[in-house]
Short mmCIF file of C-alpha atoms and ligand atoms in Angstrom, two decimals:
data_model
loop_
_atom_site.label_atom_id
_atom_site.label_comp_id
_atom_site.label_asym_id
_atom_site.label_seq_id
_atom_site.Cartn_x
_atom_site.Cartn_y
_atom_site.Cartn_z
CA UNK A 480 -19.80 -23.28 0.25
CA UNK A 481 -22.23 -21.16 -2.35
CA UNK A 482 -22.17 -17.41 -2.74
CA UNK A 483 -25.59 -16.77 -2.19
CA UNK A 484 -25.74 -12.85 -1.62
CA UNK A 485 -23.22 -10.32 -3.50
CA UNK A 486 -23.59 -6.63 -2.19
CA UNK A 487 -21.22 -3.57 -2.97
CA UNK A 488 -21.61 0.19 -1.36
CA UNK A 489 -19.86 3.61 -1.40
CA UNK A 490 -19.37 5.05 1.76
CA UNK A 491 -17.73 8.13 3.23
CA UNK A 492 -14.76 7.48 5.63
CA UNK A 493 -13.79 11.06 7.32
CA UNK A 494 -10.26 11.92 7.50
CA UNK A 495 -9.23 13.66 10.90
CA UNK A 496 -6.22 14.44 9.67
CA UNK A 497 -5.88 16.39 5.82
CA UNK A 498 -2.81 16.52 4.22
CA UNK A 499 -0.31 17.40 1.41
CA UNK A 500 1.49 15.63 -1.11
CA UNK A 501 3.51 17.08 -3.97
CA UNK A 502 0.58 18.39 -6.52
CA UNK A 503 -2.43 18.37 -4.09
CA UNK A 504 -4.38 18.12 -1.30
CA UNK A 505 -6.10 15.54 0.64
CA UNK A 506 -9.25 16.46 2.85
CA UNK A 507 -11.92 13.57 2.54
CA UNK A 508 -12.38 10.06 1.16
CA UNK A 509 -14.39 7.31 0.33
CA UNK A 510 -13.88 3.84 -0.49
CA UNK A 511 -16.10 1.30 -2.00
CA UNK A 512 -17.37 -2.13 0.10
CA UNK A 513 -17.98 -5.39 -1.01
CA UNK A 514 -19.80 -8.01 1.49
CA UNK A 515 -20.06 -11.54 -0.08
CA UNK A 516 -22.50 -14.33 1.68
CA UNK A 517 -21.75 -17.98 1.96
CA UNK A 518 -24.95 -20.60 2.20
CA UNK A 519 -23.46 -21.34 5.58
CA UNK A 520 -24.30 -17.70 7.20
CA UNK A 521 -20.31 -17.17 6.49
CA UNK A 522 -19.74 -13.31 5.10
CA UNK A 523 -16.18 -12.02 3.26
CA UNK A 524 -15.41 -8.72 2.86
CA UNK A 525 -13.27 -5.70 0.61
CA UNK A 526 -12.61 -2.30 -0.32
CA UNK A 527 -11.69 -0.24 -3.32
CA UNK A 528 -9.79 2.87 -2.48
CA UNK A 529 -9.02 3.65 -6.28
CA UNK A 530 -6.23 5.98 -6.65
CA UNK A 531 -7.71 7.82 -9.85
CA UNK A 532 -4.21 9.58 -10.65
CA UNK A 533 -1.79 6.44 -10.64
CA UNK A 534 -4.47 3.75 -12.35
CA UNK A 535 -6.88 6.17 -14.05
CA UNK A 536 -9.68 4.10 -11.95
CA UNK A 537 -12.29 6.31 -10.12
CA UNK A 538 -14.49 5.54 -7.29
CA UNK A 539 -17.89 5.62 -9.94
CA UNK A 540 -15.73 3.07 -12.24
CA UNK A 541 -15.70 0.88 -9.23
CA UNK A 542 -19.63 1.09 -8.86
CA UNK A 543 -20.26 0.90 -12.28
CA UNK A 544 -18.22 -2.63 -12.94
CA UNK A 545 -19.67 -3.78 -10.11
CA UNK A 546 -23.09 -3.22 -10.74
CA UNK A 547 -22.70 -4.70 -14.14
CA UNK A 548 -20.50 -7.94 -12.86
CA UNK A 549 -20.61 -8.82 -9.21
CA UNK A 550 -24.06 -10.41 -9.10
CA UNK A 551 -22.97 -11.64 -12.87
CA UNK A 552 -19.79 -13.33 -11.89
CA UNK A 553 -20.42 -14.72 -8.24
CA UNK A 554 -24.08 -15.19 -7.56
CA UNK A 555 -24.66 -19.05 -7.10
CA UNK A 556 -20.85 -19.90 -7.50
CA UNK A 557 -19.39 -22.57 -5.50
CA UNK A 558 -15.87 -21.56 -3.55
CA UNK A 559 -14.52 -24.55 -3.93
CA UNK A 560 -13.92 -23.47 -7.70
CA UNK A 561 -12.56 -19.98 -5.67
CA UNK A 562 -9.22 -19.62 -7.99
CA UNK A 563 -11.52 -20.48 -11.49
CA UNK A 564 -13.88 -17.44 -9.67
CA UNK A 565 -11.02 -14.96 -9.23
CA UNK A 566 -10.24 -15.36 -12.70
CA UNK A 567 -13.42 -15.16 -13.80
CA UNK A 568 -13.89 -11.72 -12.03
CA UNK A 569 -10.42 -10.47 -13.13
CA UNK A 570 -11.62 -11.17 -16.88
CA UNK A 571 -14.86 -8.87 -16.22
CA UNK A 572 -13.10 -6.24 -14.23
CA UNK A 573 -9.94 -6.12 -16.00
CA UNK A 574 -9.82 -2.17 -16.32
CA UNK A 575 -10.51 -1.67 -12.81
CA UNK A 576 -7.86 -3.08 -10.10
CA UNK A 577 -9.78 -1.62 -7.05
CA UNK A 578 -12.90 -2.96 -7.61
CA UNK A 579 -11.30 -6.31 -8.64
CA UNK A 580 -8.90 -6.45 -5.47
CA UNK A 581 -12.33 -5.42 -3.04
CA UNK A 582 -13.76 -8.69 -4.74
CA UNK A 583 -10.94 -10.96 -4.70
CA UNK A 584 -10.17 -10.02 -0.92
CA UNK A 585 -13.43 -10.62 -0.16
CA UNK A 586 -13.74 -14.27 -1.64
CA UNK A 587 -10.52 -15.15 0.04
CA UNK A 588 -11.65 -13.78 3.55
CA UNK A 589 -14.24 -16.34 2.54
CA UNK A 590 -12.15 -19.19 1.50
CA UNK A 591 -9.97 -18.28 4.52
CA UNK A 592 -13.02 -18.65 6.78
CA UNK A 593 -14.25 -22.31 5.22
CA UNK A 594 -10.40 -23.53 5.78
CA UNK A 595 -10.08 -21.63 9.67
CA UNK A 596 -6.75 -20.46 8.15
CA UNK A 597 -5.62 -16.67 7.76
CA UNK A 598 -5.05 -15.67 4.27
CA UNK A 599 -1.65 -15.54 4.94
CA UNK A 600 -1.24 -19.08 5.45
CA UNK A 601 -3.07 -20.06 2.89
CA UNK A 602 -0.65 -18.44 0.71
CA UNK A 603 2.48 -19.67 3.16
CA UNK A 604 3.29 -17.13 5.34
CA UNK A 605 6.86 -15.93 5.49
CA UNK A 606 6.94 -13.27 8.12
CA UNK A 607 4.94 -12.49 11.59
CA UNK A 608 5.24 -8.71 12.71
CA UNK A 609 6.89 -5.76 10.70
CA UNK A 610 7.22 -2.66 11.54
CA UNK A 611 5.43 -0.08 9.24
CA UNK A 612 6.21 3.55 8.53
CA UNK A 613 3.74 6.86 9.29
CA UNK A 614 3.67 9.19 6.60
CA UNK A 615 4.43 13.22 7.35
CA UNK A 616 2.76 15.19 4.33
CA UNK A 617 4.08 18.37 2.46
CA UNK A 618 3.90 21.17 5.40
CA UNK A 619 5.41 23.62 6.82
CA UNK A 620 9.22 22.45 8.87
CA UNK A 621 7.89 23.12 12.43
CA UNK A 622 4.31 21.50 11.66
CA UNK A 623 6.74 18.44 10.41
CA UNK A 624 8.46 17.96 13.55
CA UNK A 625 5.92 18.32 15.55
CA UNK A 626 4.06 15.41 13.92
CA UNK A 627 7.26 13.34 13.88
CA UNK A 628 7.68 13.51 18.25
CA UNK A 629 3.60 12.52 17.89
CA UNK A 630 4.58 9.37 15.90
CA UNK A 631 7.42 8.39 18.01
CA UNK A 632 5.82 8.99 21.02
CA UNK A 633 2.60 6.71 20.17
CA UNK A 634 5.35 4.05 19.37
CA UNK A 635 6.32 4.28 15.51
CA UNK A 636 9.74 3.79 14.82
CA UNK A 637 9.77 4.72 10.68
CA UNK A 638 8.74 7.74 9.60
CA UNK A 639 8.15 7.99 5.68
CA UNK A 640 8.42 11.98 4.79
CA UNK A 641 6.72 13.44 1.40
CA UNK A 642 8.86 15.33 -1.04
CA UNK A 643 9.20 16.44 -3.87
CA UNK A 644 7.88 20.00 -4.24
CA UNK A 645 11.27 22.05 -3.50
CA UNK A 646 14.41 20.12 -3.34
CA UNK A 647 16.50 22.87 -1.03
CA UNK A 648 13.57 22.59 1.27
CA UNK A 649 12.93 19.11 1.52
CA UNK A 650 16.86 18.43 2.41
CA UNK A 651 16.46 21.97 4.43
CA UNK A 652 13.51 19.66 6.43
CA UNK A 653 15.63 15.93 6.68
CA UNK A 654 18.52 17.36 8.56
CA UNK A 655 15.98 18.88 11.23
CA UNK A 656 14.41 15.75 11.35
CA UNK A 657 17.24 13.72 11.59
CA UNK A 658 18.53 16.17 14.37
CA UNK A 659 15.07 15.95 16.78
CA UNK A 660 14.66 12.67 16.09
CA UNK A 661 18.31 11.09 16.51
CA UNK A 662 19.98 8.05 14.86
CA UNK A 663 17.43 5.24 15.80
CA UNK A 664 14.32 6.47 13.99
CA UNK A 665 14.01 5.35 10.13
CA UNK A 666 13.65 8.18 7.70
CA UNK A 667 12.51 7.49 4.35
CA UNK A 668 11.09 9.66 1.71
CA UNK A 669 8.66 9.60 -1.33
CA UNK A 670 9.15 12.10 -4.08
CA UNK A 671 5.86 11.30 -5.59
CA UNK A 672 7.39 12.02 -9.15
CA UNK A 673 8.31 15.51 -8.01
CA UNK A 674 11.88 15.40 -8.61
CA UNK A 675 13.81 15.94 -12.14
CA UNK A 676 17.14 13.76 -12.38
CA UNK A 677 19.06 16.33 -11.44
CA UNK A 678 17.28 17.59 -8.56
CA UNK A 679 17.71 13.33 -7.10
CA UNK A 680 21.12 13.49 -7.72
CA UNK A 681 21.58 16.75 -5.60
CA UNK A 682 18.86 15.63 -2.92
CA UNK A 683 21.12 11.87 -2.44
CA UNK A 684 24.69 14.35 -2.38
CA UNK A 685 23.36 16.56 0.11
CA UNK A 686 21.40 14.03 2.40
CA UNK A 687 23.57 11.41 2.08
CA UNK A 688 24.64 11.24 6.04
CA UNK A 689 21.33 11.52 6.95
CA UNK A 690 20.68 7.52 6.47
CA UNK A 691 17.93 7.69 4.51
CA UNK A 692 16.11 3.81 3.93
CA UNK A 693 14.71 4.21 0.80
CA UNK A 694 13.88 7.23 -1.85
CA UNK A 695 10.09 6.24 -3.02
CA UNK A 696 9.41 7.47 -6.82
CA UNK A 697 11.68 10.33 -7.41
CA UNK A 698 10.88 10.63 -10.84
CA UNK A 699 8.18 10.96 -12.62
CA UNK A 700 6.64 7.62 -14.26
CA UNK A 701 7.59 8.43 -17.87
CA UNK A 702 11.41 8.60 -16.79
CA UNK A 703 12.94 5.24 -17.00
CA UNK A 704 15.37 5.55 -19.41
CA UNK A 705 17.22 8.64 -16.86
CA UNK A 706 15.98 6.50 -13.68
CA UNK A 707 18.72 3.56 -15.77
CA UNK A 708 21.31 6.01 -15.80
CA UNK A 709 21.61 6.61 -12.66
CA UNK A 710 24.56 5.36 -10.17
CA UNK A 711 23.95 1.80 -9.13
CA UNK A 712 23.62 2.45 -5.31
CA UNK A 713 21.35 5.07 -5.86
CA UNK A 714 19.06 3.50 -7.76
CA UNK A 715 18.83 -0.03 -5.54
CA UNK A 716 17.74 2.04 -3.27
CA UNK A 717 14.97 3.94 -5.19
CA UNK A 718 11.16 2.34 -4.82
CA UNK A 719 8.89 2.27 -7.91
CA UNK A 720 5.28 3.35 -6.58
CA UNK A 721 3.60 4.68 -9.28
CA UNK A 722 5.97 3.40 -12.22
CA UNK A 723 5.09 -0.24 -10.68
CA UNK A 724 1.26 -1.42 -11.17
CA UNK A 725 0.74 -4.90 -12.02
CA UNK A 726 2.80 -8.19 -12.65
CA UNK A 727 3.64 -6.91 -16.53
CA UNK A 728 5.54 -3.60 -14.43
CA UNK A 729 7.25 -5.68 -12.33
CA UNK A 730 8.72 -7.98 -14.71
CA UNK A 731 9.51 -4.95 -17.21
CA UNK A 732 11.46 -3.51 -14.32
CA UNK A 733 13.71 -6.39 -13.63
CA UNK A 734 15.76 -5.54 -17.00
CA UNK A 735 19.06 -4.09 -16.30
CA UNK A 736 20.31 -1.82 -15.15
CA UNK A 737 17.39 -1.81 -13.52
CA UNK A 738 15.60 1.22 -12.29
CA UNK A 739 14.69 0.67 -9.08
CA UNK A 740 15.75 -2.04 -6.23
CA UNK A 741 12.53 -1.81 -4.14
CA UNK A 742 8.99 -2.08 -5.68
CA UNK A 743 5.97 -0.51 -3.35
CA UNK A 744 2.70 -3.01 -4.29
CA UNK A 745 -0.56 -1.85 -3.76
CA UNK A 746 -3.07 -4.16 -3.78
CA UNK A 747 -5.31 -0.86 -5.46
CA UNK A 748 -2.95 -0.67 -7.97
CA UNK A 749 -2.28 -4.34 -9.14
CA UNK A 750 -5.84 -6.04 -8.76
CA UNK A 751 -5.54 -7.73 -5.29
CA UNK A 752 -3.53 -10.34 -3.32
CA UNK A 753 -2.51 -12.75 -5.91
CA UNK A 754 -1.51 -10.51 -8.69
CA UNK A 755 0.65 -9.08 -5.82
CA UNK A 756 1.69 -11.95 -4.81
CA UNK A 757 3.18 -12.95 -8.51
CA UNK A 758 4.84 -8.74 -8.31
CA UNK A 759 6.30 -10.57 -4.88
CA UNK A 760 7.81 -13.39 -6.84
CA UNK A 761 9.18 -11.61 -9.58
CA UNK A 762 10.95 -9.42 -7.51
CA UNK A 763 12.52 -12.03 -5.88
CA UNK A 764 13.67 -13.91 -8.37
CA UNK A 765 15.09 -10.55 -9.34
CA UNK A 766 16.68 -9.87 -5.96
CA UNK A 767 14.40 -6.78 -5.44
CA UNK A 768 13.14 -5.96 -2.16
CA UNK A 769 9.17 -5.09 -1.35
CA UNK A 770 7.72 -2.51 0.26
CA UNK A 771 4.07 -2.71 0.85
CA UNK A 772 1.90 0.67 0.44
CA UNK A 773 -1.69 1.94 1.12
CA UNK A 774 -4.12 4.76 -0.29
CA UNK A 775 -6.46 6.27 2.36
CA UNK A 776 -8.32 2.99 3.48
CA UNK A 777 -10.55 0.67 5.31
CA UNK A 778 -8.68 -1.75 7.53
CA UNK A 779 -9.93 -4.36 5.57
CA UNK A 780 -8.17 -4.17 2.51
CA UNK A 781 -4.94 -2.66 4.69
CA UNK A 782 -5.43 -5.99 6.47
CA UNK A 783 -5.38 -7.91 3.08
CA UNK A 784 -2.01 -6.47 2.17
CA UNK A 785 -0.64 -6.92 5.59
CA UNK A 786 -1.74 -10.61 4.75
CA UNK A 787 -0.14 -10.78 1.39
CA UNK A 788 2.96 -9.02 2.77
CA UNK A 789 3.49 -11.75 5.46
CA UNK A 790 3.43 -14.73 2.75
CA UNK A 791 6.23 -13.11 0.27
CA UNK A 792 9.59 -13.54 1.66
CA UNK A 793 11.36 -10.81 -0.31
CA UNK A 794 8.44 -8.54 2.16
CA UNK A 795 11.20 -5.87 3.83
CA UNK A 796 9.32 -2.61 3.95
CA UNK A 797 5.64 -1.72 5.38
CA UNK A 798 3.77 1.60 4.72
CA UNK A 799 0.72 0.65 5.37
CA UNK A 800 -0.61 3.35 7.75
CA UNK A 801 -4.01 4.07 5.62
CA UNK A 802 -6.38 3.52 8.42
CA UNK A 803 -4.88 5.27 10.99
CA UNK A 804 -6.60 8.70 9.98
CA UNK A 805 -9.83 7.57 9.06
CA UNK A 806 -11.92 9.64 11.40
CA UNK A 807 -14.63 6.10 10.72
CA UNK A 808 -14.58 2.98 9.61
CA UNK A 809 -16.68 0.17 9.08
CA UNK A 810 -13.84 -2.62 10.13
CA UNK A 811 -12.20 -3.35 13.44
CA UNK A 812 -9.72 -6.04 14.04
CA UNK A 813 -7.89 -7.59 11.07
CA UNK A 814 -4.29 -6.65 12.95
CA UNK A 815 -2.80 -5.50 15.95
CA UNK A 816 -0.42 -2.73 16.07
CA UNK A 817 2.05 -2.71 19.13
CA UNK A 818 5.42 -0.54 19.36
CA UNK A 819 4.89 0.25 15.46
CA UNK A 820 4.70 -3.12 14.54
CA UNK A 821 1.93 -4.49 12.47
CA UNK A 822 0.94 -7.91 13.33
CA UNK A 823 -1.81 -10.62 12.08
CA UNK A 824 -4.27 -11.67 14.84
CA UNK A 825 -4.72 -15.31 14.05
CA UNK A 826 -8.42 -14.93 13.45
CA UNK A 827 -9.50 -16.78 9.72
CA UNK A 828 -9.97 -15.42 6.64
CA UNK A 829 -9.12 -11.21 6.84
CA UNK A 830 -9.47 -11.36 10.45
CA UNK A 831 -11.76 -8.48 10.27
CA UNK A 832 -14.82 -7.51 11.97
CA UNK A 833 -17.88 -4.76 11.03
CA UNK A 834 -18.28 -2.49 13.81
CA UNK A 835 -21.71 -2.94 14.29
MG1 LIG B 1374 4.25 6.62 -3.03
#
């Protein structure tokens, strides 16, 4: 199996949907593709969603290493050398982990393809169907509960609310929820490094009947040393999103007292599926949970961390609703959502197709 055609594209992916998170807006995206062809026909496929703000990585950064290593690194290569390949592209692309994750994901829908096997199983999958959380941006209290009844009615059982811009409000906003929405709905939050200690430390005393799963980031990245101070149960319940990047985060995080009990990967953040996969085994060895999280993107590289999620076992929490509000897309398939559950379809490799 020879790589005999390496392509990579920007492309505009509408979002029907804008939102809010603490700091900004969101209105429209783009992510970058990479198609890779085999000698037998065979094509594997990625995105980059960069997310400029939490890697300093830009969507032109991802062009720009591409043009100048893609055709460099893979043109002619043989797959059976695919792990030698992956390292040889993570060498070249080492400042940018979207463009590096777009290529690795597409050489193992590849691989996955030559073997007939998912990618999960080639990496030993662990799980078969999770549920994953919707996210409910920054707006106003009535706009959020409206949104949360639309979730729950198309079938979503975890909603994942962003904070972080005015404590009394945000608290204000998770006893309505927790009121229209009743007992059985999971409520979790992400501060996006909004909150200071103190304003945490209020937000866990005054919410603390609400039965919140999981605060994501409440401080911002800089602030490990207060994140170690705080009270044991509050922090093992605390996710690292943007404090937790690659494999060299993960393992830095695991000293006690340890700042957080959940890590969110992103395959955007940390370089693709098996960098992930070594966060995965960290954390487990260090008896930390995983959530699995998203930018705005193309259900191919939401697929690949669905994929990469199934084969860790310490895998408890999805958030990986990034395609849901692209208003196009150049993927179908790739997973099956049912009841809020996210499930692999059995097809090989990503299990995605273009929409032609
Ligand atoms: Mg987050």
């Amino acid at each position: 199996l020879k790589i005999v055609k390496a392509e990579h594209w920007t492309e505009p992916l509408a979002l029907f949907r804008p939102y809010r998170i603490a700091g900004r807006t969101i209105t429209d995206i783009e992510n970058h593709f990479v198609r890779l062809q085999a000698d037998t026909g065979a094509c594997g496929y990625g995105a980059a969603s960069p997310g400029d703000e939490v890697t300093g990585e830009t969507l032109p950064d991802c062009a720009d290493a591409l043009d100048a290593h893609l055709e460099a690194c893979l043109l002619g290569k043989d797959l059976n050398g695919f792990l030698a390949l992956i390292r040889d592209c993570r060498q070249a692309l080492c400042s940018g982990p979207a463009a590096l994750a777009a290529v690795e994901m597409a050489i193992l829908d590849l691989v996955g393809k030559g073997f007939n096997l998912p990618v999960a199983d080639l990496f030993g999958r662990r799980h078969h169907s999770l549920p994953t959380s919707v996210t409910i941006g920054i707006q106003d209290v009535s706009q959020s509960l409206h949104e949360a009844q639309e979730f729950i009615s198309q079938g979503f059982r975890i909603l994942k609310i962003k904070i972080g811009d005015v404590p009394e409000q945000d608290i204000e906003l998770l006893h309505r929820l927790r009121e229209t929405v009743g007992p059985n709905i999971g409520l979790r939050v992400d501060g996006n490094q909004g909150y200071a200690r103190e304003d945490l430390l209020a937000f866990e005393r005054k919410t603390r009947d609400l039965h919140l799963e999981l605060i994501e980031q409440p401080l911002p990245v800089g602030q490990l040393e207060p994140m170690r101070t705080l009270p044991d149960a509050l922090r093992s319940r605390c996710a690292g999103d943007e404090t937790i990047c690659t494999p060299e985060d993960a393992l830095w995080c695991t000293h006690p007292p340890r700042p957080f009990g959940i890590y969110n990967i992103k395959l955007m953040k940390c370089g693709g599926i098996i960098p992930a996969l070594k966060m995965a085994g960290i954390a487990r060895m260090a008896g930390i949970e995983l959530m699995w999280g998203c930018n705005d993107e193309s259900r191919v590289s939401i697929a690949a961390a669905l994929h990469a999620a199934m084969a860790a076992s310490a895998t408890r929490y999805l958030d990986l609703d990034g395609s849901f509000d692209l208003g196009r897309d150049l993927f179908q398939e790739g997973f099956c959502i049912q009841n809020g559950e996210l499930q692999l379809t059995g097809r090989p490799g990503l299990g995605v197709l273009p929409v032609d």
